[in-house]
PDB file of C-alpha atoms and ligand atoms in Angstrom:
ATOM      1  CA  MET C   1     -70.736 -65.712-194.442  1.00 76.00           C
ATOM      2  CA  ASN C   2     -71.600 -65.508-198.333  1.00 88.00           C
ATOM      3  CA  ALA C   3     -72.725 -68.066-200.785  1.00 92.00           C
ATOM      4  CA  TYR C   4     -69.184 -68.528-202.107  1.00 93.00           C
ATOM      5  CA  HIS C   5     -67.708 -68.994-198.657  1.00 94.00           C
ATOM      6  CA  LYS C   6     -70.405 -71.655-197.894  1.00 95.00           C
ATOM      7  CA  GLU C   7     -69.956 -73.619-200.969  1.00 97.00           C
ATOM      8  CA  GLN C   8     -66.192 -73.744-200.253  1.00 97.00           C
ATOM      9  CA  ILE C   9     -66.766 -74.793-196.868  1.00 97.00           C
ATOM     10  CA  ASP C  10     -69.361 -77.613-197.661  1.00 97.00           C
ATOM     11  CA  ALA C  11     -67.186 -79.107-200.526  1.00 98.00           C
ATOM     12  CA  LEU C  12     -64.113 -79.195-198.019  1.00 97.00           C
ATOM     13  CA  ARG C  13     -66.384 -80.866-195.613  1.00 96.00           C
ATOM     14  CA  PHE C  14     -67.936 -83.282-198.180  1.00 95.00           C
ATOM     15  CA  VAL C  15     -64.228 -84.533-198.964  1.00 97.00           C
ATOM     16  CA  ASP C  16     -63.254 -84.996-195.581  1.00 96.00           C
ATOM     17  CA  ARG C  17     -66.479 -86.999-194.919  1.00 96.00           C
ATOM     18  CA  TYR C  18     -65.889 -89.080-197.904  1.00 97.00           C
ATOM     19  CA  LEU C  19     -62.315 -89.746-197.314  1.00 97.00           C
ATOM     20  CA  VAL C  20     -62.605 -90.710-193.661  1.00 96.00           C
ATOM     21  CA  ASN C  21     -64.901 -93.655-194.594  1.00 94.00           C
ATOM     22  CA  LEU C  22     -62.462 -94.886-197.437  1.00 96.00           C
ATOM     23  CA  SER C  23     -60.370 -98.068-196.711  1.00 97.00           C
ATOM     24  CA  THR C  24     -56.511 -98.005-197.017  1.00 97.00           C
ATOM     25  CA  PHE C  25     -56.920 -99.917-200.167  1.00 97.00           C
ATOM     26  CA  GLU C  26     -59.485 -97.286-201.414  1.00 97.00           C
ATOM     27  CA  ARG C  27     -57.518 -94.291-200.254  1.00 97.00           C
ATOM     28  CA  ARG C  28     -54.444 -95.788-202.396  1.00 98.00           C
ATOM     29  CA  ALA C  29     -56.502 -96.057-205.253  1.00 97.00           C
ATOM     30  CA  LEU C  30     -57.749 -92.516-204.986  1.00 98.00           C
ATOM     31  CA  ASP C  31     -54.058 -91.322-204.580  1.00 98.00           C
ATOM     32  CA  GLU C  32     -52.896 -93.141-207.636  1.00 98.00           C
ATOM     33  CA  SER C  33     -55.631 -91.715-209.724  1.00 98.00           C
ATOM     34  CA  VAL C  34     -54.482 -88.169-209.212  1.00 98.00           C
ATOM     35  CA  ALA C  35     -50.937 -89.125-209.305  1.00 98.00           C
ATOM     36  CA  GLU C  36     -50.373 -88.247-213.296  1.00 98.00           C
ATOM     37  CA  TYR C  37     -52.095 -84.931-212.601  1.00 98.00           C
ATOM     38  CA  LEU C  38     -49.867 -83.929-209.666  1.00 98.00           C
ATOM     39  CA  ASP C  39     -46.768 -84.854-211.930  1.00 98.00           C
ATOM     40  CA  PHE C  40     -48.426 -82.509-214.522  1.00 98.00           C
ATOM     41  CA  ARG C  41     -48.741 -79.919-211.838  1.00 98.00           C
ATOM     42  CA  HIS C  42     -45.100 -80.275-210.762  1.00 98.00           C
ATOM     43  CA  GLU C  43     -44.058 -79.460-214.342  1.00 98.00           C
ATOM     44  CA  VAL C  44     -46.187 -76.412-214.858  1.00 98.00           C
ATOM     45  CA  ASP C  45     -44.639 -75.110-211.547  1.00 97.00           C
ATOM     46  CA  PHE C  46     -41.342 -75.902-212.703  1.00 97.00           C
ATOM     47  CA  PHE C  47     -42.069 -73.872-216.034  1.00 97.00           C
ATOM     48  CA  LEU C  48     -43.622 -70.878-214.016  1.00 96.00           C
ATOM     49  CA  ASN C  49     -40.599 -70.802-211.443  1.00 95.00           C
ATOM     50  CA  ARG C  50     -38.269 -70.996-214.224  1.00 96.00           C
ATOM     51  CA  TYR C  51     -39.677 -68.350-216.867  1.00 96.00           C
ATOM     52  CA  PHE C  52     -42.267 -66.102-214.907  1.00 95.00           C
ATOM     53  CA  CYS C  53     -40.691 -65.883-211.311  1.00 92.00           C
ATOM     54  CA  GLU C  54     -38.935 -62.812-212.231  1.00 92.00           C
ATOM     55  CA  ILE C  55     -41.634 -60.702-213.875  1.00 91.00           C
ATOM     56  CA  CYS C  56     -44.141 -61.934-211.390  1.00 90.00           C
ATOM     57  CA  SER C  57     -41.895 -61.108-208.260  1.00 87.00           C
ATOM     58  CA  HIS C  58     -40.896 -57.774-210.057  1.00 85.00           C
ATOM     59  CA  THR C  59     -44.619 -56.822-211.156  1.00 84.00           C
ATOM     60  CA  CYS C  60     -46.706 -58.016-208.452  1.00 82.00           C
ATOM     61  CA  TYR C  61     -45.219 -59.931-205.468  1.00 72.00           C
ATOM     62  CA  ARG C  62     -43.135 -57.382-204.140  1.00 68.00           C
ATOM     63  CA  SER C  63     -45.940 -54.792-204.272  1.00 63.00           C
ATOM     64  CA  ARG C  64     -48.180 -57.317-202.809  1.00 59.00           C
ATOM     65  CA  LEU C  65     -50.567 -56.137-205.622  1.00 61.00           C
ATOM     66  CA  SER C  66     -50.764 -59.575-207.533  1.00 70.00           C
ATOM     67  CA  ALA C  67     -53.661 -59.016-210.185  1.00 77.00           C
ATOM     68  CA  CYS C  68     -53.786 -62.856-210.256  1.00 86.00           C
ATOM     69  CA  CYS C  69     -55.128 -62.953-206.774  1.00 89.00           C
ATOM     70  CA  SER C  70     -56.877 -59.711-206.424  1.00 84.00           C
ATOM     71  CA  ARG C  71     -60.450 -60.918-206.830  1.00 82.00           C
ATOM     72  CA  GLU C  72     -62.672 -62.530-204.553  1.00 82.00           C
ATOM     73  CA  GLY C  73     -64.803 -65.520-205.679  1.00 86.00           C
ATOM     74  CA  ILE C  74     -61.999 -67.322-207.889  1.00 91.00           C
ATOM     75  CA  ILE C  75     -63.429 -70.618-209.770  1.00 95.00           C
ATOM     76  CA  THR C  76     -62.694 -73.612-208.043  1.00 97.00           C
ATOM     77  CA  PHE C  77     -63.672 -77.003-209.346  1.00 98.00           C
ATOM     78  CA  PHE C  78     -64.632 -79.921-207.054  1.00 98.00           C
ATOM     79  CA  GLY C  79     -61.743 -81.752-208.480  1.00 98.00           C
ATOM     80  CA  ASP C  80     -59.371 -78.925-207.201  1.00 98.00           C
ATOM     81  CA  VAL C  81     -60.766 -79.222-203.802  1.00 98.00           C
ATOM     82  CA  VAL C  82     -60.341 -83.351-204.042  1.00 98.00           C
ATOM     83  CA  VAL C  83     -56.787 -83.011-205.239  1.00 98.00           C
ATOM     84  CA  ASN C  84     -55.774 -80.317-202.592  1.00 98.00           C
ATOM     85  CA  ARG C  85     -57.339 -82.246-199.704  1.00 98.00           C
ATOM     86  CA  LEU C  86     -55.397 -85.470-200.872  1.00 98.00           C
ATOM     87  CA  VAL C  87     -52.164 -83.417-200.529  1.00 98.00           C
ATOM     88  CA  ALA C  88     -52.694 -81.127-197.828  1.00 98.00           C
ATOM     89  CA  THR C  89     -52.221 -81.591-194.133  1.00 97.00           C
ATOM     90  CA  ASP C  90     -55.052 -81.377-191.742  1.00 96.00           C
ATOM     91  CA  ASP C  91     -53.507 -78.120-190.480  1.00 97.00           C
ATOM     92  CA  LYS C  92     -53.437 -76.619-194.054  1.00 97.00           C
ATOM     93  CA  VAL C  93     -57.305 -77.481-194.340  1.00 97.00           C
ATOM     94  CA  ASP C  94     -57.960 -75.843-191.218  1.00 97.00           C
ATOM     95  CA  LYS C  95     -56.253 -72.583-192.398  1.00 97.00           C
ATOM     96  CA  LEU C  96     -58.593 -72.763-195.473  1.00 97.00           C
ATOM     97  CA  LEU C  97     -61.689 -73.390-193.298  1.00 97.00           C
ATOM     98  CA  ALA C  98     -60.676 -70.521-191.114  1.00 96.00           C
ATOM     99  CA  VAL C  99     -60.385 -68.047-193.395  1.00 95.00           C
ATOM    100  CA  LEU C 100     -63.556 -69.018-195.267  1.00 95.00           C
ATOM    101  CA  ARG C 101     -65.524 -68.310-191.794  1.00 94.00           C
ATOM    102  CA  LYS C 102     -64.152 -64.819-191.610  1.00 89.00           C
ATOM    103  CA  SER C 103     -65.637 -61.967-193.939  1.00 82.00           C
ATOM    104  CA  ASN C 104     -63.286 -60.799-196.542  1.00 76.00           C
ATOM    105  CA  ASP C 105     -63.078 -57.211-197.814  1.00 71.00           C
ATOM    106  CA  GLY C 106     -63.709 -58.403-201.287  1.00 67.00           C
ATOM    107  CA  PHE C 107     -60.365 -56.644-202.703  1.00 75.00           C
ATOM    108  CA  LYS C 108     -58.426 -59.989-202.778  1.00 88.00           C
ATOM    109  CA  CYS C 109     -58.961 -63.514-202.871  1.00 93.00           C
ATOM    110  CA  VAL C 110     -60.070 -65.155-199.546  1.00 94.00           C
ATOM    111  CA  TYR C 111     -57.325 -67.747-199.853  1.00 95.00           C
ATOM    112  CA  LEU C 112     -54.484 -65.060-200.248  1.00 92.00           C
ATOM    113  CA  SER C 113     -52.274 -64.862-197.026  1.00 90.00           C
ATOM    114  CA  SER C 114     -49.460 -62.735-196.140  1.00 86.00           C
ATOM    115  CA  SER C 115     -47.240 -65.965-197.072  1.00 87.00           C
ATOM    116  CA  GLY C 116     -49.087 -66.364-200.388  1.00 89.00           C
ATOM    117  CA  CYS C 117     -51.872 -68.849-201.357  1.00 93.00           C
ATOM    118  CA  LEU C 118     -53.264 -71.055-198.747  1.00 96.00           C
ATOM    119  CA  TRP C 119     -54.007 -74.030-201.086  1.00 97.00           C
ATOM    120  CA  SER C 120     -51.429 -76.850-201.169  1.00 97.00           C
ATOM    121  CA  VAL C 121     -52.208 -77.312-204.852  1.00 98.00           C
ATOM    122  CA  LYS C 122     -53.866 -74.364-206.083  1.00 97.00           C
ATOM    123  CA  PRO C 123     -56.843 -74.267-208.296  1.00 98.00           C
ATOM    124  CA  ILE C 124     -56.134 -75.101-211.915  1.00 98.00           C
ATOM    125  CA  VAL C 125     -57.431 -71.711-213.102  1.00 97.00           C
ATOM    126  CA  CYS C 126     -55.140 -69.970-211.039  1.00 96.00           C
ATOM    127  CA  GLN C 127     -52.252 -72.029-211.740  1.00 96.00           C
ATOM    128  CA  MET C 128     -52.633 -71.733-215.691  1.00 97.00           C
ATOM    129  CA  TYR C 129     -53.593 -68.045-215.713  1.00 95.00           C
ATOM    130  CA  LEU C 130     -50.858 -65.390-217.113  1.00 95.00           C
ATOM    131  CA  CYS C 131     -51.572 -61.999-217.498  1.00 94.00           C
ATOM    132  CA  ASP C 132     -50.834 -60.543-221.123  1.00 94.00           C
ATOM    133  CA  ARG C 133     -48.248 -58.310-219.697  1.00 93.00           C
ATOM    134  CA  ALA C 134     -46.084 -61.276-218.451  1.00 94.00           C
ATOM    135  CA  LYS C 135     -46.900 -63.347-221.426  1.00 95.00           C
ATOM    136  CA  ASN C 136     -45.670 -60.762-223.787  1.00 94.00           C
ATOM    137  CA  LYS C 137     -42.589 -60.234-222.011  1.00 93.00           C
ATOM    138  CA  VAL C 138     -41.519 -63.783-221.710  1.00 95.00           C
ATOM    139  CA  PHE C 139     -42.865 -65.286-224.826  1.00 94.00           C
ATOM    140  CA  GLY C 140     -41.850 -62.171-226.889  1.00 92.00           C
ATOM    141  CA  GLN C 141     -38.146 -62.882-225.805  1.00 83.00           C
ATOM    142  CA  ASP C 142     -38.260 -66.685-226.503  1.00 85.00           C
ATOM    143  CA  SER C 143     -41.015 -67.950-228.932  1.00 84.00           C
ATOM    144  CA  TRP C 144     -40.339 -71.650-228.186  1.00 92.00           C
ATOM    145  CA  LEU C 145     -41.538 -70.847-224.658  1.00 96.00           C
ATOM    146  CA  LYS C 146     -44.897 -70.106-226.076  1.00 96.00           C
ATOM    147  CA  ASP C 147     -45.070 -73.368-227.672  1.00 95.00           C
ATOM    148  CA  GLU C 148     -43.944 -75.000-224.581  1.00 97.00           C
ATOM    149  CA  TRP C 149     -46.711 -73.155-222.558  1.00 97.00           C
ATOM    150  CA  LYS C 150     -49.290 -74.291-225.525  1.00 97.00           C
ATOM    151  CA  LEU C 151     -48.275 -77.769-224.807  1.00 98.00           C
ATOM    152  CA  LEU C 152     -48.857 -77.364-221.139  1.00 98.00           C
ATOM    153  CA  GLU C 153     -52.203 -75.710-221.874  1.00 98.00           C
ATOM    154  CA  GLN C 154     -53.211 -79.043-223.850  1.00 98.00           C
ATOM    155  CA  ARG C 155     -52.086 -81.353-221.295  1.00 98.00           C
ATOM    156  CA  ARG C 156     -54.505 -79.368-218.783  1.00 98.00           C
ATOM    157  CA  LYS C 157     -57.278 -80.133-220.965  1.00 98.00           C
ATOM    158  CA  GLY C 158     -56.507 -83.855-220.696  1.00 98.00           C
ATOM    159  CA  PHE C 159     -57.338 -83.660-216.988  1.00 98.00           C
ATOM    160  CA  THR C 160     -60.204 -81.099-216.947  1.00 98.00           C
ATOM    161  CA  TRP C 161     -61.782 -80.527-220.357  1.00 98.00           C
ATOM    162  CA  PRO C 162     -64.532 -83.326-220.749  1.00 97.00           C
ATOM    163  CA  ASP C 163     -64.427 -83.932-224.318  1.00 97.00           C
ATOM    164  CA  ARG C 164     -63.082 -87.253-223.338  1.00 97.00           C
ATOM    165  CA  PRO C 165     -63.085 -89.069-219.893  1.00 97.00           C
ATOM    166  CA  VAL C 166     -60.926 -86.709-217.679  1.00 98.00           C
ATOM    167  CA  LEU C 167     -59.800 -86.920-214.027  1.00 98.00           C
ATOM    168  CA  PHE C 168     -61.956 -83.981-212.838  1.00 98.00           C
ATOM    169  CA  ASP C 169     -65.215 -85.666-214.405  1.00 98.00           C
ATOM    170  CA  ASP C 170     -64.351 -88.884-212.701  1.00 98.00           C
ATOM    171  CA  LEU C 171     -63.753 -87.224-209.270  1.00 98.00           C
ATOM    172  CA  GLU C 172     -67.027 -85.569-209.403  1.00 98.00           C
ATOM    173  CA  SER C 173     -68.916 -88.765-210.535  1.00 97.00           C
ATOM    174  CA  ARG C 174     -67.080 -90.601-207.674  1.00 97.00           C
ATOM    175  CA  PHE C 175     -68.588 -88.319-205.056  1.00 96.00           C
ATOM    176  CA  LEU C 176     -71.973 -87.946-206.921  1.00 97.00           C
ATOM    177  CA  LYS C 177     -72.182 -91.775-206.610  1.00 96.00           C
ATOM    178  CA  ALA C 178     -71.407 -91.672-202.820  1.00 95.00           C
ATOM    179  CA  GLY C 179     -74.517 -89.058-202.372  1.00 95.00           C
ATOM    180  CA  PHE C 180     -72.572 -85.747-202.247  1.00 94.00           C
ATOM    181  CA  GLN C 181     -73.321 -82.882-204.355  1.00 95.00           C
ATOM    182  CA  SER C 182     -71.811 -79.582-204.683  1.00 97.00           C
ATOM    183  CA  PRO C 183     -72.245 -76.360-206.786  1.00 97.00           C
ATOM    184  CA  LEU C 184     -68.642 -76.842-207.677  1.00 98.00           C
ATOM    185  CA  MET C 185     -69.315 -79.969-209.595  1.00 98.00           C
ATOM    186  CA  TYR C 186     -69.332 -77.862-212.849  1.00 98.00           C
ATOM    187  CA  LEU C 187     -68.471 -80.832-215.390  1.00 98.00           C
ATOM    188  CA  HIS C 188     -71.819 -82.295-214.066  1.00 97.00           C
ATOM    189  CA  SER C 189     -73.972 -78.954-213.954  1.00 96.00           C
ATOM    190  CA  SER C 190     -72.337 -76.455-216.274  1.00 97.00           C
ATOM    191  CA  PRO C 191     -74.548 -76.235-219.386  1.00 96.00           C
ATOM    192  CA  GLY C 192     -71.481 -75.356-221.307  1.00 97.00           C
ATOM    193  CA  LEU C 193     -69.401 -78.346-220.257  1.00 97.00           C
ATOM    194  CA  LEU C 194     -72.288 -80.709-220.391  1.00 97.00           C
ATOM    195  CA  ARG C 195     -72.641 -79.623-224.165  1.00 96.00           C
ATOM    196  CA  VAL C 196     -68.995 -80.657-224.487  1.00 97.00           C
ATOM    197  CA  LYS C 197     -69.773 -83.901-222.913  1.00 96.00           C
ATOM    198  CA  GLN C 198     -72.811 -84.682-224.964  1.00 95.00           C
ATOM    199  CA  LYS C 199     -70.907 -83.888-228.211  1.00 94.00           C
ATOM    200  CA  ALA C 200     -68.276 -86.414-227.032  1.00 93.00           C
ATOM    201  CA  GLY C 201     -71.069 -88.977-226.401  1.00 93.00           C
ATOM    202  CA  LEU C 202     -70.062 -88.913-222.620  1.00 92.00           C
ATOM    203  CA  TYR C 203     -73.552 -87.521-221.651  1.00 88.00           C
ATOM    204  CA  GLN C 204     -76.876 -88.465-222.512  1.00 85.00           C
ATOM    205  CA  GLY C 205     -79.004 -85.024-222.032  1.00 77.00           C
ATOM    206  CA  LYS C 206     -80.487 -85.514-218.631  1.00 61.00           C
ATOM    207  CA  ARG C 207     -79.667 -82.290-216.685  1.00 53.00           C
ATOM    208  CA  ALA C 208     -77.492 -82.910-213.533  1.00 46.00           C
ATOM    209  CA  LYS C 209     -79.000 -81.929-210.323  1.00 45.00           C
ATOM    210  CA  ARG C 210     -77.451 -78.956-208.341  1.00 44.00           C
TER     211      ARG C 210
HETATM  212  S1  LIG F 301     -49.081 -63.348-214.108  1.00 64.82           S
HETATM  213 FE1  LIG F 301     -49.259 -61.083-214.527  1.00 64.82          FE
HETATM  214  S2  LIG F 301     -50.796 -60.442-212.795  1.00 64.82           S
HETATM  215 FE2  LIG F 301     -50.199 -62.579-212.190  1.00 64.82          FE
HETATM  216  S3  LIG F 301     -48.366 -62.423-210.809  1.00 64.82           S
HETATM  217 FE3  LIG F 301     -47.482 -62.541-212.880  1.00 64.82          FE
HETATM  218  S4  LIG F 301     -47.262 -60.522-213.444  1.00 64.82           S
HETATM  219 FE4  LIG F 301     -48.663 -60.476-211.837  1.00 64.82          FE
HETATM  220  S1  LIG F 302     -56.847 -69.491-204.612  1.00 64.82           S
HETATM  221 FE1  LIG F 302     -54.703 -68.841-204.341  1.00 64.82          FE
HETATM  222  S2  LIG F 302     -53.838 -68.552-206.343  1.00 64.82           S
HETATM  223 FE2  LIG F 302     -55.861 -68.680-206.608  1.00 64.82          FE
HETATM  224  S3  LIG F 302     -56.453 -66.647-206.534  1.00 64.82           S
HETATM  225 FE3  LIG F 302     -56.721 -67.205-204.302  1.00 64.82          FE
HETATM  226  S4  LIG F 302     -54.728 -66.883-203.395  1.00 64.82           S
HETATM  227 FE4  LIG F 302     -54.530 -66.601-205.607  1.00 64.82          FE
END
């Protein structure tokens, strides 16, 4: 098992251990805290299904050569793991753990199965990635769609970019307070993201432990 797989497994286990100890009230509050983000994700799904399904099917899905998923070690934020776990069934999480325990040939993402991505709510980096070819084709035909996409990218920042209090930072803080640490907690460990927080007055300069 390589370091990436271990980090992913550890994060999944942390989240499970945390959730199992929550009261019904605490769990409901956590679910509510991600509800707006899930609405946003549904809107992005709708946009992509409506405008990119054809080109992605034609270019990649039929040939099973999706450039989007052809790389091992995709970045996953701790917040991605938490959100996915809140939505996924136990069976779905078992499937994630099972593939992470196997070795990967390195030519595709470990989470890509014959029926697509194994995540229930895929990582935000994956969700918002569009290759230039697809963007040029779709946005070249209808330029207002480019503006719609820009709006969705702005909204993504409202959940993930810590120049203000954001969900992904809150989720990491919640688990750190409970004594869990993960290398996937980039909003508490990435020098670049810490600088963003520092500039916004949300971080006092003490380097987070990894
Ligand atoms: S965004 Fe580009 S690389 Fe990804 S599935 Fe669509 S066409 Fe393929
Ligand atoms: S996590 Fe899912 S969407 Fe992202 S690269 Fe892997 S298989 Fe593709």
